[in-house]
Short mmCIF file of N, CA, C and O in Angstrom, two decimals:
data_model
loop_
_atom_site.label_atom_id
_atom_site.label_comp_id
_atom_site.label_asym_id
_atom_site.label_seq_id
_atom_site.Cartn_x
_atom_site.Cartn_y
_atom_site.Cartn_z
N MET A 1 -11.73 -1.78 119.22
CA MET A 1 -11.15 -0.94 118.21
C MET A 1 -9.64 -1.19 118.22
O MET A 1 -9.06 -1.33 119.25
N ARG A 2 -9.05 -1.20 117.05
CA ARG A 2 -7.60 -1.34 117.00
C ARG A 2 -7.03 -0.32 116.02
O ARG A 2 -7.65 -0.03 115.01
N LEU A 3 -5.90 0.19 116.39
CA LEU A 3 -5.21 1.18 115.58
C LEU A 3 -4.35 0.43 114.57
O LEU A 3 -3.68 -0.54 114.92
N ILE A 4 -4.38 0.83 113.31
CA ILE A 4 -3.54 0.19 112.30
C ILE A 4 -2.53 1.22 111.80
O ILE A 4 -2.76 2.44 111.87
N GLN A 5 -1.41 0.75 111.32
CA GLN A 5 -0.35 1.63 110.83
C GLN A 5 -0.70 2.22 109.48
O GLN A 5 -1.36 1.58 108.66
N TRP A 6 -0.32 3.42 109.25
CA TRP A 6 -0.56 4.09 107.99
C TRP A 6 0.75 4.79 107.60
O TRP A 6 1.50 5.22 108.46
N SER A 7 1.01 4.96 106.34
CA SER A 7 2.29 5.53 105.93
C SER A 7 2.40 7.03 106.23
O SER A 7 3.48 7.53 106.35
N ASP A 8 1.30 7.71 106.36
CA ASP A 8 1.32 9.14 106.66
C ASP A 8 1.08 9.31 108.18
O ASP A 8 0.01 8.98 108.66
N PRO A 9 2.06 9.83 108.94
CA PRO A 9 1.92 9.92 110.39
C PRO A 9 0.81 10.87 110.83
O PRO A 9 0.37 10.83 111.97
N SER A 10 0.32 11.73 109.95
CA SER A 10 -0.75 12.64 110.33
C SER A 10 -2.14 11.99 110.24
O SER A 10 -3.12 12.58 110.65
N VAL A 11 -2.19 10.78 109.68
CA VAL A 11 -3.46 10.08 109.52
C VAL A 11 -3.56 8.98 110.56
O VAL A 11 -2.65 8.17 110.73
N ARG A 12 -4.67 8.99 111.33
CA ARG A 12 -4.91 7.92 112.30
C ARG A 12 -6.07 7.08 111.80
O ARG A 12 -7.16 7.58 111.55
N VAL A 13 -5.81 5.82 111.59
CA VAL A 13 -6.82 4.90 111.09
C VAL A 13 -7.20 3.96 112.21
O VAL A 13 -6.34 3.38 112.88
N HIS A 14 -8.48 3.82 112.45
CA HIS A 14 -9.01 2.91 113.48
C HIS A 14 -9.91 1.90 112.81
O HIS A 14 -10.62 2.22 111.87
N ARG A 15 -9.89 0.68 113.30
CA ARG A 15 -10.82 -0.32 112.83
C ARG A 15 -11.70 -0.72 113.99
O ARG A 15 -11.24 -0.93 115.09
N VAL A 16 -12.99 -0.79 113.72
CA VAL A 16 -13.95 -1.22 114.71
C VAL A 16 -14.88 -2.22 114.07
O VAL A 16 -15.02 -2.27 112.83
N GLU A 17 -15.52 -3.03 114.90
CA GLU A 17 -16.53 -3.93 114.39
C GLU A 17 -17.67 -3.04 113.92
O GLU A 17 -18.14 -2.17 114.65
N GLN A 18 -18.14 -3.23 112.70
CA GLN A 18 -19.13 -2.32 112.14
C GLN A 18 -20.45 -2.35 112.90
O GLN A 18 -20.94 -1.32 113.28
N GLY A 19 -21.01 -3.50 113.17
CA GLY A 19 -22.24 -3.59 113.95
C GLY A 19 -23.17 -2.43 113.72
O GLY A 19 -23.63 -2.17 112.61
N ALA A 20 -23.48 -1.69 114.77
CA ALA A 20 -24.46 -0.61 114.70
C ALA A 20 -23.85 0.75 114.42
O ALA A 20 -24.52 1.74 114.46
N ILE A 21 -22.54 0.79 114.14
CA ILE A 21 -21.91 2.05 113.87
C ILE A 21 -22.30 2.54 112.48
O ILE A 21 -22.08 1.83 111.49
N PRO A 22 -22.91 3.73 112.40
CA PRO A 22 -23.32 4.22 111.07
C PRO A 22 -22.11 4.56 110.20
O PRO A 22 -21.22 5.25 110.65
N THR A 23 -22.12 4.06 108.99
CA THR A 23 -21.03 4.34 108.08
C THR A 23 -21.57 4.87 106.76
O THR A 23 -22.74 4.73 106.45
N GLU A 24 -20.68 5.51 106.03
CA GLU A 24 -20.95 5.99 104.69
C GLU A 24 -19.79 5.53 103.82
O GLU A 24 -18.74 5.19 104.33
N THR A 25 -19.98 5.55 102.51
CA THR A 25 -18.87 5.23 101.62
C THR A 25 -18.45 6.52 100.92
O THR A 25 -19.27 7.20 100.30
N VAL A 26 -17.20 6.85 101.08
CA VAL A 26 -16.64 8.06 100.46
C VAL A 26 -15.43 7.61 99.63
O VAL A 26 -14.47 7.07 100.17
N ARG A 27 -15.54 7.85 98.34
CA ARG A 27 -14.47 7.48 97.39
C ARG A 27 -14.04 6.03 97.58
O ARG A 27 -12.86 5.71 97.60
N GLY A 28 -15.02 5.15 97.80
CA GLY A 28 -14.75 3.75 97.94
C GLY A 28 -14.32 3.28 99.31
O GLY A 28 -14.10 2.09 99.51
N LEU A 29 -14.19 4.16 100.28
CA LEU A 29 -13.79 3.80 101.63
C LEU A 29 -14.99 3.90 102.57
O LEU A 29 -15.75 4.85 102.54
N ALA A 30 -15.14 2.90 103.44
CA ALA A 30 -16.18 2.98 104.48
C ALA A 30 -15.66 3.86 105.59
O ALA A 30 -14.57 3.65 106.10
N VAL A 31 -16.41 4.89 105.90
CA VAL A 31 -16.04 5.84 106.96
C VAL A 31 -17.23 6.00 107.90
O VAL A 31 -18.36 5.77 107.51
N THR A 32 -16.96 6.44 109.13
CA THR A 32 -18.07 6.67 110.04
C THR A 32 -18.86 7.88 109.54
O THR A 32 -18.35 8.75 108.85
N SER A 33 -20.13 7.89 109.90
CA SER A 33 -21.01 8.99 109.50
C SER A 33 -20.52 10.29 110.13
O SER A 33 -19.77 10.28 111.13
N LEU A 34 -20.95 11.41 109.59
CA LEU A 34 -20.59 12.72 110.14
C LEU A 34 -21.07 12.83 111.57
O LEU A 34 -20.37 13.32 112.45
N ALA A 35 -22.29 12.34 111.85
CA ALA A 35 -22.84 12.41 113.21
C ALA A 35 -21.94 11.62 114.17
O ALA A 35 -21.62 12.10 115.27
N ARG A 36 -21.54 10.42 113.78
CA ARG A 36 -20.66 9.61 114.65
C ARG A 36 -19.31 10.28 114.84
O ARG A 36 -18.73 10.30 115.93
N THR A 37 -18.77 10.86 113.78
CA THR A 37 -17.48 11.54 113.87
C THR A 37 -17.54 12.70 114.85
O THR A 37 -16.67 12.86 115.69
N VAL A 38 -18.59 13.52 114.76
CA VAL A 38 -18.73 14.66 115.68
C VAL A 38 -18.89 14.15 117.11
O VAL A 38 -18.32 14.70 118.05
N HIS A 39 -19.65 13.05 117.27
CA HIS A 39 -19.78 12.46 118.60
C HIS A 39 -18.42 12.00 119.12
O HIS A 39 -18.08 12.21 120.30
N ASP A 40 -17.63 11.36 118.27
CA ASP A 40 -16.30 10.90 118.69
C ASP A 40 -15.41 12.09 119.11
O ASP A 40 -14.60 11.97 120.01
N LEU A 41 -15.61 13.23 118.47
CA LEU A 41 -14.80 14.42 118.80
C LEU A 41 -15.11 14.94 120.19
O LEU A 41 -14.29 15.64 120.77
N THR A 42 -16.24 14.57 120.79
CA THR A 42 -16.57 15.06 122.12
C THR A 42 -15.57 14.57 123.15
O THR A 42 -15.37 15.24 124.18
N SER A 43 -14.90 13.47 122.88
CA SER A 43 -13.92 12.96 123.84
C SER A 43 -12.52 13.54 123.58
O SER A 43 -11.62 13.32 124.38
N LEU A 44 -12.37 14.25 122.50
CA LEU A 44 -11.04 14.78 122.12
C LEU A 44 -10.92 16.30 122.24
O LEU A 44 -9.83 16.82 122.44
N LEU A 45 -12.05 17.00 122.04
CA LEU A 45 -12.01 18.45 121.95
C LEU A 45 -12.58 19.14 123.18
O LEU A 45 -13.48 18.61 123.81
N LYS A 46 -12.06 20.32 123.45
CA LYS A 46 -12.66 21.16 124.49
C LYS A 46 -13.95 21.76 123.93
O LYS A 46 -14.19 21.68 122.72
N PRO A 47 -14.80 22.34 124.77
CA PRO A 47 -16.08 22.83 124.30
C PRO A 47 -16.06 23.76 123.09
O PRO A 47 -16.83 23.57 122.15
N GLU A 48 -15.19 24.75 123.08
CA GLU A 48 -15.20 25.70 121.96
C GLU A 48 -14.85 25.07 120.65
O GLU A 48 -15.60 25.24 119.65
N PRO A 49 -13.76 24.30 120.52
CA PRO A 49 -13.49 23.64 119.25
C PRO A 49 -14.57 22.62 118.85
O PRO A 49 -14.85 22.43 117.68
N LEU A 50 -15.21 22.00 119.87
CA LEU A 50 -16.30 21.08 119.56
C LEU A 50 -17.46 21.84 118.95
O LEU A 50 -18.06 21.39 117.97
N GLU A 51 -17.78 23.00 119.47
CA GLU A 51 -18.86 23.81 118.91
C GLU A 51 -18.53 24.25 117.48
O GLU A 51 -19.40 24.26 116.62
N GLN A 52 -17.26 24.55 117.24
CA GLN A 52 -16.83 24.92 115.89
C GLN A 52 -16.98 23.75 114.94
O GLN A 52 -17.45 23.92 113.81
N ALA A 53 -16.63 22.54 115.39
CA ALA A 53 -16.79 21.34 114.56
C ALA A 53 -18.26 21.09 114.30
O ALA A 53 -18.63 20.74 113.16
N PHE A 54 -19.10 21.26 115.28
CA PHE A 54 -20.53 21.07 115.13
C PHE A 54 -21.08 22.04 114.08
O PHE A 54 -21.82 21.67 113.17
N ASP A 55 -20.71 23.33 114.20
CA ASP A 55 -21.19 24.33 113.24
C ASP A 55 -20.67 24.06 111.85
O ASP A 55 -21.38 24.23 110.85
N SER A 56 -19.43 23.60 111.75
CA SER A 56 -18.85 23.28 110.44
C SER A 56 -19.65 22.14 109.80
O SER A 56 -19.96 22.17 108.60
N ALA A 57 -19.99 21.13 110.60
CA ALA A 57 -20.77 20.00 110.08
C ALA A 57 -22.13 20.47 109.59
O ALA A 57 -22.61 20.01 108.54
N ARG A 58 -22.76 21.37 110.32
CA ARG A 58 -24.06 21.90 109.90
C ARG A 58 -23.98 22.68 108.60
O ARG A 58 -24.88 22.63 107.79
N ARG A 59 -22.87 23.40 108.44
CA ARG A 59 -22.70 24.16 107.17
C ARG A 59 -22.42 23.21 106.01
O ARG A 59 -22.84 23.46 104.89
N MET A 60 -21.69 22.12 106.29
CA MET A 60 -21.31 21.18 105.22
C MET A 60 -22.50 20.37 104.69
O MET A 60 -22.59 20.11 103.49
N ARG A 61 -23.40 20.00 105.60
CA ARG A 61 -24.50 19.12 105.22
C ARG A 61 -25.80 19.62 105.83
O ARG A 61 -25.96 19.64 107.03
N SER A 62 -26.73 19.96 104.98
CA SER A 62 -28.01 20.47 105.47
C SER A 62 -28.77 19.42 106.25
O SER A 62 -29.57 19.74 107.12
N LEU A 63 -28.54 18.16 105.96
CA LEU A 63 -29.25 17.07 106.68
C LEU A 63 -28.57 16.68 107.98
O LEU A 63 -29.07 15.82 108.69
N PHE A 64 -27.45 17.31 108.31
CA PHE A 64 -26.73 16.93 109.53
C PHE A 64 -27.58 16.97 110.80
O PHE A 64 -27.52 16.02 111.59
N PRO A 65 -28.37 18.03 111.06
CA PRO A 65 -29.16 18.02 112.30
C PRO A 65 -30.08 16.80 112.41
O PRO A 65 -30.17 16.19 113.47
N LYS A 66 -30.73 16.42 111.32
CA LYS A 66 -31.61 15.26 111.34
C LYS A 66 -30.80 13.98 111.55
O LYS A 66 -31.20 13.13 112.37
N GLN A 67 -29.66 13.86 110.87
CA GLN A 67 -28.83 12.67 111.04
C GLN A 67 -28.29 12.60 112.46
O GLN A 67 -28.23 11.51 113.03
N LEU A 68 -27.91 13.74 113.02
CA LEU A 68 -27.41 13.75 114.41
C LEU A 68 -28.51 13.34 115.38
O LEU A 68 -28.27 12.52 116.27
N ASP A 69 -29.70 13.88 115.21
CA ASP A 69 -30.83 13.49 116.08
C ASP A 69 -31.06 11.98 116.00
O ASP A 69 -31.24 11.32 117.04
N GLU A 70 -31.07 11.43 114.79
CA GLU A 70 -31.30 10.00 114.62
C GLU A 70 -30.18 9.19 115.29
O GLU A 70 -30.43 8.17 115.95
N TYR A 71 -28.93 9.66 115.11
CA TYR A 71 -27.82 8.95 115.72
C TYR A 71 -27.89 9.00 117.23
O TYR A 71 -27.69 7.99 117.92
N LEU A 72 -28.19 10.18 117.79
CA LEU A 72 -28.25 10.32 119.26
C LEU A 72 -29.33 9.43 119.88
O LEU A 72 -29.22 9.04 121.03
N GLU A 73 -30.35 9.13 119.13
CA GLU A 73 -31.42 8.24 119.62
C GLU A 73 -30.93 6.80 119.77
O GLU A 73 -31.51 6.02 120.50
N THR A 74 -29.82 6.46 119.07
CA THR A 74 -29.33 5.08 119.09
C THR A 74 -28.27 4.82 120.17
O THR A 74 -27.85 3.68 120.36
N ILE A 75 -27.82 5.88 120.86
CA ILE A 75 -26.76 5.67 121.86
C ILE A 75 -27.27 6.02 123.24
O ILE A 75 -28.35 6.59 123.42
N ASP A 76 -26.48 5.68 124.23
CA ASP A 76 -26.81 5.89 125.64
C ASP A 76 -27.11 7.39 125.87
O ASP A 76 -26.26 8.24 125.60
N GLN A 77 -28.30 7.67 126.39
CA GLN A 77 -28.71 9.05 126.60
C GLN A 77 -27.90 9.75 127.67
O GLN A 77 -27.89 10.96 127.75
N GLU A 78 -27.23 8.97 128.51
CA GLU A 78 -26.41 9.56 129.59
C GLU A 78 -24.94 9.62 129.22
O GLU A 78 -24.12 10.05 130.03
N ASP A 79 -24.61 9.18 128.02
CA ASP A 79 -23.23 9.27 127.51
C ASP A 79 -22.80 10.73 127.53
O ASP A 79 -23.54 11.63 127.11
N LEU A 80 -21.60 11.02 128.06
CA LEU A 80 -21.13 12.41 128.17
C LEU A 80 -21.06 13.10 126.82
O LEU A 80 -21.41 14.29 126.73
N GLY A 81 -20.65 12.40 125.79
CA GLY A 81 -20.62 12.99 124.44
C GLY A 81 -22.02 13.33 123.95
O GLY A 81 -22.24 14.38 123.35
N SER A 82 -22.95 12.43 124.22
CA SER A 82 -24.34 12.67 123.83
C SER A 82 -24.88 13.91 124.56
O SER A 82 -25.55 14.74 123.96
N LEU A 83 -24.60 14.02 125.85
CA LEU A 83 -25.09 15.18 126.62
C LEU A 83 -24.46 16.47 126.09
O LEU A 83 -25.15 17.50 125.97
N ALA A 84 -23.18 16.45 125.76
CA ALA A 84 -22.51 17.65 125.23
C ALA A 84 -23.13 18.07 123.91
O ALA A 84 -23.39 19.26 123.67
N LEU A 85 -23.40 17.11 123.02
CA LEU A 85 -23.98 17.45 121.73
C LEU A 85 -25.43 17.93 121.89
O LEU A 85 -25.85 18.87 121.20
N ARG A 86 -26.19 17.31 122.76
CA ARG A 86 -27.56 17.76 123.01
C ARG A 86 -27.59 19.20 123.49
O ARG A 86 -28.48 19.98 123.13
N LYS A 87 -26.64 19.55 124.33
CA LYS A 87 -26.56 20.93 124.84
C LYS A 87 -26.29 21.90 123.71
O LYS A 87 -26.92 22.94 123.60
N ILE A 88 -25.37 21.56 122.82
CA ILE A 88 -25.05 22.42 121.68
C ILE A 88 -26.28 22.54 120.76
O ILE A 88 -26.62 23.66 120.35
N VAL A 89 -26.94 21.44 120.50
CA VAL A 89 -28.13 21.46 119.64
C VAL A 89 -29.19 22.40 120.26
O VAL A 89 -29.81 23.19 119.55
N ALA A 90 -29.39 22.30 121.56
CA ALA A 90 -30.40 23.12 122.25
C ALA A 90 -30.06 24.60 122.19
O ALA A 90 -30.97 25.45 122.16
N GLU A 91 -28.80 24.93 122.13
CA GLU A 91 -28.36 26.33 122.11
C GLU A 91 -28.33 26.95 120.72
O GLU A 91 -28.24 28.17 120.59
N ARG A 92 -28.36 26.11 119.68
CA ARG A 92 -28.20 26.63 118.31
C ARG A 92 -29.45 26.47 117.49
O ARG A 92 -29.92 25.36 117.28
N SER A 93 -29.97 27.58 116.97
CA SER A 93 -31.07 27.47 116.02
C SER A 93 -30.53 27.42 114.59
O SER A 93 -31.16 26.92 113.69
N SER A 94 -29.32 27.96 114.38
CA SER A 94 -28.66 27.90 113.08
C SER A 94 -27.15 27.89 113.31
O SER A 94 -26.69 28.36 114.35
N PRO A 95 -26.39 27.37 112.34
CA PRO A 95 -24.93 27.31 112.55
C PRO A 95 -24.32 28.69 112.55
O PRO A 95 -24.79 29.59 111.86
N LEU A 96 -23.26 28.83 113.32
CA LEU A 96 -22.50 30.07 113.28
C LEU A 96 -21.55 29.99 112.09
O LEU A 96 -21.15 28.90 111.66
N ASP A 97 -21.21 31.13 111.55
CA ASP A 97 -20.42 31.14 110.32
C ASP A 97 -18.90 31.08 110.52
O ASP A 97 -18.18 30.84 109.57
N SER A 98 -18.45 31.29 111.76
CA SER A 98 -16.98 31.31 111.93
C SER A 98 -16.61 31.00 113.37
O SER A 98 -17.42 31.11 114.29
N ALA A 99 -15.34 30.64 113.54
CA ALA A 99 -14.82 30.39 114.87
C ALA A 99 -14.92 31.62 115.79
O ALA A 99 -15.29 31.49 116.95
N PRO A 100 -14.66 32.83 115.29
CA PRO A 100 -14.83 34.00 116.17
C PRO A 100 -16.25 34.17 116.68
O PRO A 100 -16.46 34.61 117.81
N GLU A 101 -17.24 33.77 115.88
CA GLU A 101 -18.63 33.84 116.35
C GLU A 101 -18.84 32.90 117.56
O GLU A 101 -19.52 33.24 118.52
N VAL A 102 -18.24 31.74 117.48
CA VAL A 102 -18.36 30.78 118.61
C VAL A 102 -17.72 31.41 119.84
O VAL A 102 -18.29 31.35 120.94
N THR A 103 -16.56 32.02 119.68
CA THR A 103 -15.87 32.66 120.81
C THR A 103 -16.75 33.76 121.40
O THR A 103 -16.90 33.83 122.63
N LEU A 104 -17.33 34.62 120.56
CA LEU A 104 -18.18 35.70 121.06
C LEU A 104 -19.42 35.17 121.78
O LEU A 104 -19.81 35.67 122.81
N LEU A 105 -20.00 34.11 121.26
CA LEU A 105 -21.19 33.53 121.87
C LEU A 105 -20.88 32.98 123.25
O LEU A 105 -21.70 33.08 124.16
N ARG A 106 -19.68 32.42 123.42
CA ARG A 106 -19.31 31.83 124.71
C ARG A 106 -18.97 32.87 125.76
O ARG A 106 -18.94 32.58 126.93
N GLU A 107 -18.71 34.12 125.36
CA GLU A 107 -18.33 35.19 126.33
C GLU A 107 -19.56 35.77 127.01
O GLU A 107 -20.64 35.73 126.63
#
């Protein structure tokens, strides 16, 4: 993966060899799938914000749980990000509606 420069400092653009990385096309740009993006967030976010991102993804796309399951089947089952996401999936039967709900659930 290599980082490329972008004119807006708030935007981080990464390039990777496409290979087996699931991508989608959004407004003409190839982007990683929502499942891959949430998996990538496991290395950047603490548990509570990760749970909020997971719930947000579930609210945004009704097919997200199925896509996430399919994606998780393609990666190392012992990967720490995979384990974190599997734990969240096991704990959630439906997405929470807000960040405060995630906080209350964790208490």
